[in-house]
XYZ file of C-alpha atoms in Angstrom:
694
model
C -40.310 89.441 95.152
C -38.404 90.520 92.463
C -36.944 94.474 92.659
C -39.485 96.366 90.132
C -38.225 97.599 87.180
C -39.056 98.706 83.616
C -38.128 96.072 80.522
C -39.208 98.478 78.181
C -40.250 100.596 76.684
C -42.519 101.432 73.663
C -43.170 105.126 72.915
C -45.835 104.294 70.255
C -43.579 106.842 67.481
C -45.893 106.309 64.268
C -49.510 107.441 66.076
C -48.182 109.524 68.142
C -45.720 111.352 65.486
C -49.072 111.433 63.192
C -51.075 112.694 65.986
C -48.836 114.726 66.509
C -47.732 116.511 63.301
C -45.180 115.958 63.364
C -44.285 112.603 60.738
C -42.724 114.749 57.845
C -40.005 115.115 59.912
C -36.677 112.933 59.057
C -34.677 110.485 61.342
C -36.513 108.451 64.564
C -36.998 111.131 67.629
C -39.849 111.443 69.225
C -41.140 114.395 68.240
C -43.965 116.069 69.708
C -46.335 119.209 70.372
C -46.908 121.182 73.314
C -50.265 120.718 75.281
C -50.973 117.744 73.524
C -51.353 114.136 75.383
C -48.837 111.541 73.621
C -49.161 107.603 74.581
C -46.565 105.101 76.120
C -46.467 101.410 76.352
C -43.784 100.278 79.933
C -43.434 96.934 79.824
C -41.749 95.890 83.725
C -40.461 92.806 85.221
C -44.014 92.320 87.779
C -47.201 94.035 88.163
C -47.179 96.733 89.972
C -47.652 96.029 93.826
C -49.220 98.303 96.345
C -47.762 100.496 98.130
C -45.245 100.476 95.493
C -45.588 103.917 93.071
C -44.257 105.226 89.598
C -43.501 109.084 89.182
C -41.672 111.035 86.682
C -39.595 113.393 85.964
C -38.992 116.297 82.710
C -36.350 118.412 81.997
C -34.765 120.495 79.237
C -31.865 122.944 79.132
C -28.517 122.543 80.777
C -30.428 124.492 84.160
C -33.815 122.622 85.018
C -35.239 124.234 88.165
C -39.536 123.961 88.801
C -39.816 127.208 89.963
C -38.983 128.931 85.899
C -40.954 125.277 84.672
C -37.903 123.628 82.902
C -38.683 121.034 85.223
C -41.545 118.545 86.410
C -41.806 116.127 88.197
C -45.267 114.293 88.782
C -46.649 110.777 89.847
C -48.324 108.337 87.857
C -52.351 108.477 88.664
C -56.271 107.338 87.284
C -57.081 110.790 87.656
C -56.629 113.693 84.269
C -54.147 115.754 83.854
C -54.974 119.551 84.726
C -52.846 121.770 82.509
C -49.908 121.013 83.775
C -47.492 118.177 82.894
C -49.325 114.782 84.338
C -49.189 111.355 83.518
C -52.138 109.243 83.860
C -52.158 105.113 83.208
C -55.130 104.544 80.332
C -54.415 100.622 81.499
C -52.222 97.369 81.462
C -52.338 94.106 80.807
C -49.262 91.481 81.610
C -46.844 93.677 83.199
C -47.319 95.888 80.254
C -48.586 99.914 81.547
C -50.794 102.056 78.594
C -49.698 105.482 79.759
C -50.530 108.955 78.846
C -47.773 111.515 79.045
C -49.322 114.926 78.181
C -47.556 118.359 78.947
C -48.971 122.297 79.159
C -49.581 124.791 76.661
C -46.957 127.062 78.155
C -44.517 124.797 78.163
C -40.918 125.610 76.720
C -40.069 123.854 73.683
C -36.456 122.153 72.749
C -35.215 118.708 74.337
C -36.890 116.575 77.147
C -34.736 113.971 79.159
C -37.932 111.888 81.019
C -36.944 110.433 83.616
C -39.043 107.280 85.964
C -38.380 107.416 89.145
C -39.763 103.794 90.961
C -40.841 103.514 94.716
C -41.089 99.575 96.002
C -40.601 98.843 99.310
C -38.726 101.725 100.447
C -36.171 101.729 98.025
C -35.982 104.687 95.369
C -34.771 103.865 92.270
C -33.651 106.337 88.952
C -33.980 105.556 86.095
C -33.243 107.590 81.959
C -36.350 106.115 79.610
C -35.400 108.606 77.008
C -35.142 111.771 74.835
C -37.382 113.386 72.884
C -38.434 117.461 71.656
C -41.339 119.327 72.297
C -42.069 122.154 69.627
C -45.257 124.338 69.347
C -48.416 123.770 68.152
C -50.281 125.842 65.635
C -53.321 123.021 66.604
C -53.918 124.153 70.467
C -56.310 126.675 70.894
C -55.071 127.236 74.080
C -50.891 127.436 73.019
C -49.724 131.635 71.220
C -49.217 130.082 68.185
C -52.697 128.644 67.571
C -53.593 128.998 63.828
C -57.488 127.747 63.328
C -57.699 127.859 59.434
C -57.045 124.301 58.280
C -55.377 125.568 55.174
C -52.982 128.438 56.375
C -52.038 125.622 58.950
C -51.176 123.167 56.065
C -49.603 126.266 54.053
C -47.590 128.008 56.989
C -46.629 125.356 58.929
C -47.068 122.658 57.293
C -45.408 123.863 53.418
C -41.393 122.732 52.735
C -41.396 124.914 49.653
C -41.910 128.500 48.895
C -41.931 131.567 46.087
C -39.831 134.934 47.287
C -41.050 138.261 45.414
C -37.716 140.058 44.323
C -37.344 142.167 41.783
C -38.492 146.269 41.196
C -42.648 148.295 41.170
C -42.933 147.670 37.374
C -40.910 144.691 37.207
C -42.776 141.877 40.080
C -40.432 138.088 39.488
C -40.423 135.121 41.952
C -37.978 133.156 42.873
C -38.932 129.707 43.955
C -37.389 128.457 48.106
C -37.262 125.658 49.408
C -37.731 125.904 53.051
C -36.891 122.212 53.568
C -37.680 122.145 57.020
C -38.316 118.283 57.392
C -35.075 117.250 55.862
C -32.955 116.203 57.689
C -30.540 116.992 61.112
C -32.920 120.770 60.136
C -34.162 119.984 63.451
C -31.392 119.907 65.421
C -29.882 122.558 63.299
C -32.906 124.313 64.314
C -32.506 123.874 67.598
C -28.475 124.568 68.166
C -29.097 127.826 66.245
C -31.038 128.782 70.123
C -28.165 127.697 72.046
C -25.508 129.247 70.266
C -27.174 132.989 70.425
C -26.171 135.921 72.924
C -28.599 135.252 75.323
C -28.003 131.539 75.484
C -24.208 131.761 76.390
C -25.090 134.970 78.845
C -27.461 133.403 81.206
C -28.664 129.606 80.044
C -31.351 129.189 82.383
C -33.351 132.125 82.164
C -33.002 131.449 78.206
C -33.955 127.669 78.539
C -37.324 128.947 80.544
C -38.248 132.329 77.961
C -38.472 129.400 75.753
C -42.510 128.683 75.617
C -42.696 132.503 74.071
C -42.886 133.236 70.788
C -41.980 136.657 71.610
C -38.918 135.576 72.510
C -38.316 132.665 69.926
C -38.916 134.553 67.500
C -36.188 137.912 68.544
C -33.759 135.575 69.308
C -33.869 133.440 65.940
C -34.317 137.776 63.459
C -30.706 137.741 65.467
C -29.137 134.652 65.215
C -29.739 134.185 61.143
C -27.738 137.448 60.623
C -24.336 136.285 61.622
C -23.669 140.498 62.905
C -23.458 139.991 66.639
C -23.167 136.548 67.321
C -21.518 134.459 64.716
C -25.306 133.341 63.128
C -25.625 130.858 60.378
C -25.370 133.460 56.973
C -23.076 136.469 56.093
C -24.591 139.107 54.719
C -23.234 140.904 51.013
C -24.401 143.791 49.268
C -21.071 145.376 47.880
C -21.510 143.363 44.687
C -18.647 141.213 45.119
C -18.324 138.410 46.520
C -15.159 136.634 46.291
C -14.981 134.310 50.073
C -18.812 133.227 49.329
C -21.873 132.300 47.273
C -23.541 134.910 45.307
C -26.815 135.276 47.830
C -29.111 134.321 44.206
C -26.768 131.129 43.924
C -28.873 129.816 46.897
C -32.346 127.389 46.023
C -33.039 127.212 49.589
C -32.436 126.986 53.885
C -31.123 123.535 53.586
C -27.874 123.636 51.885
C -27.292 126.740 53.890
C -28.118 125.358 57.288
C -26.254 122.062 57.245
C -22.896 124.196 55.882
C -23.495 125.915 58.977
C -22.949 122.965 61.171
C -20.684 121.526 59.325
C -18.948 124.143 59.283
C -18.561 124.553 62.581
C -21.025 127.146 62.704
C -19.265 130.102 61.138
C -21.394 132.039 58.938
C -21.888 130.792 55.765
C -21.634 133.352 53.006
C -23.093 135.415 51.678
C -26.827 136.266 52.211
C -28.514 139.652 50.872
C -32.419 140.124 52.271
C -34.873 136.867 50.852
C -31.868 134.984 51.906
C -32.650 136.069 55.789
C -36.052 135.366 55.149
C -36.337 132.440 53.692
C -33.647 130.425 56.211
C -35.547 132.520 59.365
C -39.425 130.581 57.941
C -37.652 127.522 57.929
C -36.890 127.948 61.258
C -40.135 129.199 62.686
C -41.869 126.816 60.177
C -39.626 124.339 62.670
C -40.095 125.068 65.565
C -43.938 125.180 64.954
C -44.433 128.762 64.544
C -46.840 129.963 61.614
C -44.704 132.538 58.923
C -44.179 133.645 55.714
C -42.711 135.782 53.229
C -42.974 138.680 52.900
C -41.820 141.129 49.866
C -41.907 145.197 50.253
C -41.049 146.666 47.163
C -39.271 150.388 48.003
C -38.451 149.711 50.220
C -37.349 152.757 53.030
C -34.031 152.652 55.713
C -34.656 155.240 57.769
C -32.106 155.230 59.276
C -32.339 158.485 61.701
C -35.960 157.914 63.406
C -37.221 160.704 61.062
C -39.534 159.434 58.730
C -38.369 160.322 55.693
C -35.020 159.038 53.412
C -32.907 161.233 51.799
C -31.521 160.550 48.260
C -28.829 163.011 46.358
C -28.198 162.887 42.838
C -25.443 165.290 41.692
C -25.760 168.595 38.230
C -24.877 165.690 36.155
C -27.340 163.308 36.911
C -25.126 160.911 39.092
C -26.983 159.530 41.691
C -24.169 159.807 44.595
C -23.835 157.926 47.114
C -24.920 159.895 50.591
C -25.964 159.952 53.700
C -27.399 156.214 55.132
C -30.665 156.330 53.656
C -31.779 154.311 51.440
C -34.841 152.949 49.303
C -33.798 148.916 48.094
C -36.181 147.864 45.327
C -37.269 145.677 47.565
C -37.042 143.951 51.145
C -37.691 140.497 52.242
C -38.948 139.755 55.734
C -41.431 137.496 57.552
C -44.346 137.098 59.523
C -44.547 134.503 62.529
C -48.351 134.047 63.278
C -49.263 134.430 67.897
C -50.585 136.476 70.551
C -49.272 139.460 71.766
C -50.025 138.856 75.394
C -47.867 142.086 76.471
C -49.232 144.373 74.035
C -53.527 143.370 73.738
C -55.441 141.371 71.468
C -56.455 143.966 69.664
C -52.445 143.618 67.881
C -52.367 138.828 67.951
C -52.025 137.741 64.502
C -49.046 138.695 62.280
C -45.696 140.337 63.999
C -43.185 141.005 61.654
C -40.090 139.435 62.191
C -36.323 141.079 59.765
C -33.212 138.521 60.238
C -31.434 140.827 57.674
C -28.263 143.112 59.733
C -30.230 146.790 58.749
C -30.286 148.813 61.917
C -29.145 147.657 65.571
C -31.929 146.678 68.140
C -31.282 146.867 71.976
C -27.664 146.857 71.227
C -28.112 144.108 67.934
C -29.392 143.291 64.303
C -32.354 142.417 65.084
C -35.762 143.468 64.449
C -39.297 142.126 65.718
C -41.596 141.161 66.778
C -43.688 144.424 65.476
C -46.872 143.386 65.582
C -48.568 144.438 61.625
C -51.922 146.113 63.757
C -50.096 148.554 65.162
C -48.080 149.627 61.783
C -51.560 150.304 60.229
C -52.528 151.949 63.208
C -49.276 153.950 64.091
C -47.967 152.773 67.286
C -44.063 153.932 66.935
C -43.602 153.093 70.718
C -44.641 149.964 70.874
C -42.019 146.589 71.640
C -40.118 145.703 69.296
C -38.664 147.844 66.834
C -42.395 149.901 65.661
C -40.430 152.629 63.981
C -38.189 150.972 61.871
C -40.798 148.932 60.721
C -43.412 152.091 59.972
C -40.344 153.922 58.173
C -39.846 151.037 56.011
C -43.204 150.849 54.679
C -44.359 154.722 55.078
C -40.861 156.696 54.691
C -41.314 159.819 52.855
C -38.744 160.434 49.949
C -36.587 163.901 49.971
C -34.706 163.973 46.435
C -31.935 166.121 46.517
C -29.271 167.637 44.143
C -26.208 168.359 45.251
C -23.599 170.081 44.210
C -19.971 169.096 45.290
C -18.308 171.912 43.089
C -19.430 174.238 46.197
C -20.498 171.672 48.507
C -24.842 172.685 48.150
C -27.567 171.141 48.000
C -31.318 172.395 48.197
C -33.995 170.265 48.391
C -36.181 168.815 44.672
C -39.137 167.310 45.946
C -40.965 165.212 48.358
C -42.432 161.765 47.590
C -45.243 160.700 50.135
C -46.792 157.914 47.811
C -43.245 155.478 46.644
C -42.412 153.991 49.532
C -44.048 151.121 50.434
C -45.747 149.466 47.696
C -46.342 145.406 46.859
C -46.503 144.224 50.126
C -46.220 140.562 49.009
C -46.340 137.382 49.779
C -47.569 134.192 47.852
C -50.691 132.321 48.369
C -51.975 129.915 50.720
C -52.380 126.632 48.068
C -51.543 128.378 44.664
C -48.434 129.445 43.629
C -50.325 133.426 43.127
C -48.918 135.980 44.352
C -51.008 138.198 46.981
C -50.558 141.679 47.769
C -51.561 142.355 51.560
C -49.757 146.598 51.782
C -53.894 147.238 53.276
C -52.830 145.227 55.887
C -49.871 146.985 56.590
C -51.467 150.897 55.844
C -54.309 152.868 54.491
C -55.081 153.565 51.346
C -52.259 155.711 49.918
C -53.168 159.891 50.305
C -56.407 158.676 52.053
C -57.361 160.905 55.547
C -56.456 158.188 57.627
C -53.120 157.259 56.069
C -52.669 161.227 56.832
C -53.925 161.231 60.364
C -51.359 157.746 60.994
C -48.351 159.128 59.263
C -49.046 162.672 61.961
C -49.899 160.800 64.827
C -46.275 158.441 63.903
C -44.801 161.346 63.879
C -46.038 162.593 67.012
C -44.463 159.823 68.984
C -41.155 160.072 68.001
C -40.916 163.560 67.591
C -39.847 163.890 71.365
C -36.774 161.921 71.029
C -35.535 161.939 67.189
C -33.177 164.164 65.359
C -35.043 166.572 64.119
C -33.533 168.912 61.138
C -35.419 171.182 59.669
C -34.962 170.322 55.853
C -36.318 166.610 57.172
C -39.675 167.759 57.646
C -42.333 167.052 56.158
C -44.084 170.467 56.824
C -40.851 171.898 54.566
C -42.294 173.223 51.776
C -40.814 174.240 48.030
C -40.700 177.610 47.963
C -40.388 176.823 44.472
C -43.233 176.924 41.110
C -44.288 173.548 40.492
C -42.431 172.818 37.328
C -42.428 174.139 34.098
C -41.761 170.387 32.816
C -42.143 167.213 32.961
C -40.075 164.004 32.057
C -40.045 159.444 32.199
C -38.432 157.667 30.580
C -40.438 154.894 28.328
C -39.039 151.271 27.551
C -38.384 151.058 23.851
C -37.003 147.726 23.112
C -36.133 144.575 25.103
C -34.802 144.760 27.734
C -31.862 141.320 27.979
C -28.977 140.482 29.283
C -26.360 140.232 26.268
C -29.348 142.940 23.947
C -28.945 146.246 23.519
C -30.568 148.258 26.420
C -33.258 150.754 24.365
C -34.874 153.720 25.843
C -36.209 157.078 25.067
C -36.826 159.975 27.281
C -40.312 161.951 27.173
C -39.930 165.489 27.471
C -42.952 167.476 27.972
C -43.347 171.895 28.002
C -46.736 172.126 30.048
C -46.828 175.902 29.765
C -47.966 177.646 26.901
C -44.263 179.636 26.305
C -41.123 178.104 25.133
C -38.668 176.204 26.992
C -35.082 175.894 26.587
C -33.870 172.373 28.609
C -30.843 171.328 29.917
C -29.810 168.386 30.717
C -27.108 165.932 32.031
C -27.831 161.947 31.921
C -26.336 158.453 33.311
C -26.320 154.681 33.876
C -25.412 153.051 37.071
C -25.300 148.655 36.749
C -26.370 148.670 41.075
C -27.844 145.207 44.139
C -30.987 146.111 44.896
C -31.006 148.100 47.972
C -29.288 150.807 46.138
C -25.456 149.827 45.535
C -24.103 151.560 43.293
C -21.885 149.586 41.391
C -20.707 151.122 38.270
C -21.536 153.875 35.475
C -21.355 152.582 32.770
C -23.848 155.494 30.550
C -23.379 159.010 30.522
C -25.252 161.499 28.165
C -25.970 165.487 27.747
C -28.327 167.227 25.739
C -30.062 170.753 25.322
C -33.609 170.998 24.085
C -36.678 173.745 22.328
C -39.797 172.992 23.717
C -42.770 174.440 22.258
C -45.504 175.455 23.815
C -46.883 172.911 25.479
C -44.827 170.111 22.766
C -43.309 166.471 23.084
C -40.168 165.314 22.323
C -38.419 161.817 22.660
C -34.466 161.842 23.488
C -33.853 158.062 23.159
C -31.169 156.023 25.173
C -29.355 153.378 23.774
C -27.107 151.326 25.893
C -24.906 148.740 24.741
C -24.558 145.000 26.367
C -20.297 145.667 25.832
C -20.745 149.235 26.937
C -22.706 147.293 30.896
C -21.611 142.975 30.712
C -18.165 143.546 32.588
C -20.428 145.461 35.295
C -23.810 143.961 35.846
C -25.174 142.526 38.816
C -26.830 139.324 39.728
C -29.320 141.897 40.702
C -29.103 142.466 35.979
C -30.587 145.871 37.369
C -29.316 149.242 36.258
C -30.195 153.503 37.273
C -30.798 155.310 34.443
C -31.333 159.064 35.547
C -31.677 162.245 33.594
C -32.134 165.796 35.507
C -33.706 168.302 33.653
C -32.466 171.697 34.376
C -35.183 175.115 32.701
C -33.406 178.479 32.883
C -33.504 180.247 36.387
C -36.242 176.931 37.640
C -35.507 173.873 39.417
C -34.502 170.803 38.158
C -36.502 167.370 37.987
C -35.148 164.167 38.376
C -35.992 161.532 36.281
C -35.144 158.244 37.220
C -35.897 154.579 36.343
C -34.269 151.505 37.447
C -34.701 148.294 35.132
C -34.370 145.244 35.263
C -32.766 143.138 32.554
C -34.027 139.459 31.673
C -32.006 135.845 32.414
C -32.454 133.965 29.508
C -34.560 130.861 29.208
C -34.025 128.280 31.729
C -36.573 124.769 30.898
C -36.551 121.660 33.293
C -39.025 119.115 32.331
C -40.104 115.608 34.199
C -38.645 112.702 31.557
C -40.802 110.561 33.543
C -44.452 109.759 35.836
C -42.747 110.010 38.839
C -43.453 107.653 41.680
C -41.858 108.086 45.639
C -38.966 105.780 45.308
C -38.818 105.137 41.535
C -36.439 107.238 40.121
C -36.859 109.925 38.026
C -35.409 111.413 34.808
C -35.222 115.112 34.097
C -34.021 117.453 31.612
C -32.325 120.436 31.409
C -32.683 122.992 29.025
C -30.341 126.019 27.965
C -29.855 127.693 25.116
C -26.670 130.607 24.941
C -28.055 133.773 22.719
C -24.998 135.585 23.339
C -22.406 135.847 20.554
C -19.674 134.683 22.485
C -18.854 131.659 24.629
C -19.885 130.938 27.568
C -17.378 129.172 30.439
C -17.767 127.978 33.991
C -21.085 126.349 34.212
C -22.145 124.604 37.068
C -26.262 122.953 37.687
C -27.156 122.939 40.691
C -30.382 121.256 41.593
C -32.951 120.784 44.727
C -35.982 119.885 45.983
C -37.554 118.619 48.889
C -39.239 115.363 48.813
C -36.653 114.893 45.334
C -34.197 114.316 46.008
C -31.623 113.861 49.066
C -29.133 116.968 49.420
C -28.852 118.768 46.505
C -26.701 117.797 42.836
C -23.910 119.680 41.841
C -23.234 119.165 37.396
C -21.244 120.531 35.946
C -22.211 122.169 32.106
C -20.162 121.900 29.384
C -18.909 125.744 27.934
C -21.896 126.872 25.363
C -20.076 128.318 21.925
C -22.100 130.975 21.341
C -25.826 130.817 20.030
C -25.106 126.489 21.705
C -28.118 124.534 22.679
C -27.141 122.516 26.735
C -29.257 120.068 27.372
C -28.417 118.238 30.614
C -29.936 114.747 32.684
C -29.739 114.040 35.504
C -31.895 111.432 37.389
C -33.924 112.597 41.203
C -35.437 110.198 43.918
C -39.025 111.405 45.012
C -40.102 110.304 49.006
C -42.252 112.244 49.521
C -45.985 111.999 47.533
C -47.795 115.280 46.585
C -46.984 117.789 44.638
C -43.057 119.010 44.640
C -40.788 121.810 44.201
C -37.873 121.071 41.554
C -35.581 124.432 41.626
C -32.827 124.770 39.678
C -29.891 127.828 39.341
C -27.740 128.034 36.619
C -24.062 129.383 36.412
C -21.510 130.672 34.576
C -18.525 133.673 33.970
C -20.852 135.755 31.501
C -24.544 134.543 33.588
C -24.207 134.276 37.191
C -27.893 133.373 38.266
C -30.647 132.088 36.307
C -33.270 130.363 37.881
C -35.826 128.210 37.024
C -38.480 126.304 39.587
C -40.734 123.337 38.793
C -43.969 121.750 40.199
C -43.497 118.055 39.654
C -46.938 115.333 40.963
C -45.091 112.949 42.940
C -47.507 110.026 42.852
C -47.736 107.022 46.139
């Protein structure tokens, strides 16, 4: 009798990938989700005889072992599989066996090799049948990442485009982002990120075994998306000078970044800021099967010394000072991943903060999370991981100091318990509207629960926090409440190229006459508060009659700010108002200038595999020419890779029209993203939803 040997194997690629919700991934790999059976057809050269048997081995990682769960050996049986790896003979006809293979819901994710051992007439032969990729399975109740709601799974696992909120509390803006987790080679790159991590390099056997745990994978990725410590994916830069790389605001999505990282031989891609790290981490989490979303926190505290307060400094002339290591970011962007917390208990299951922006070291590495959102809300700052940092981002007190350089002395000016952690936002499920999730992170500002949680958190941190008497919340200003109030009011159009018109409104709150001396400055800044350059200053003295109000105009010309404005388009205006023998009143406002509009229009009905013409329209609003113009376009399912189009220089007030062609590859609503940059406008964004017919 001829030796028993396989002649062919049919992986049932199309039906398996559809059943496992991996049919959107490009490429020809067999991509499966754990805990879910899949079928294959095995053709043998003759029927299986009595006394002959088949056995299978699956293995993952460089040092597979049964004890760590990275290898399993199991026979072809006729019964049903029980939780672990199994192979069941579903049927056979004409030497073709239909075999159902199953994996455990807690198997490590990654590349697997499948081998088969044939025992026949006392001899055992072994051969490799092939390889497959195993991912987390949010469709399966037994999986740690299970998400029961169909619409939420569609958004948080399968949606490959999204929106990230940016700006400031008084001007919430948004940018489109191409996650592109199904694009060519992205899954391979995402898996290679795990293989480049410090943990894998130090102890590959343990690292691969731990890849069964979404907590572990999420934490490793939060370290690997930034380049600090480990040559990870993206190098951060908040200086305002991006020579030698790309201005972070120019990126349209993660695909280009991940591909560039691989192409360069895994050298960090330059440059990113928080939404770039979060956009990239979101791609990798969704790609591997961990439901995830992008979160923006406005007025986000970066508390470096774990005392739940951030110190902000000004000098008496109204200049913001770069003193101390704390800061308040106009906005900060992180991610939430959805999974259970077997380490903490079921009340902490659900959304977990993961933050890949390198702000503080955790266990010696720039990584952050997973921090349970439920735990943040309840002030459980002693729980894993990095809870006190995340709690402070949304809850810290803001303490304003006046620092006098001449006398090297500082005095506390005010304490604000309400300004940090505003309008915490994420994109809605199934639509492009903004959802405010602040109430998931904290109780209503000023409520008794919120104060109780803050005191609870402070109590847990106090034993191990370096408390200076000045930063404690119980320090109350000795001085009386101020006798005047002030605020900046916008009085004109806020647009790049136009003069900035504001007014400082001052009000006497008393029944006595007051003399007020005011020192004002305006600085261009990066969104995280980095000071770029002073662009304007003014001083004046005014007499205020009892309970009177006055307005002082502020005008900053384009010529004054033009050379110093960064792609953030942000200017920080400050007024220090002094009444003799009273504490200063600090009035501050960050303003954001609008870019001119970039318009995208589809010129034909979009259809799969049919070229579509798109038109970009842009008018130069300035009284001077703009040059070095480049249009960059991308969109998953709409074009392969990205387009880079050099646009001719534009004379003053000239209108530009650029046509280009895209080729949709998938039907449904797809997002086209454009970034237009030139010497005067470093990053103008546009996005367009396109309905693609079959």
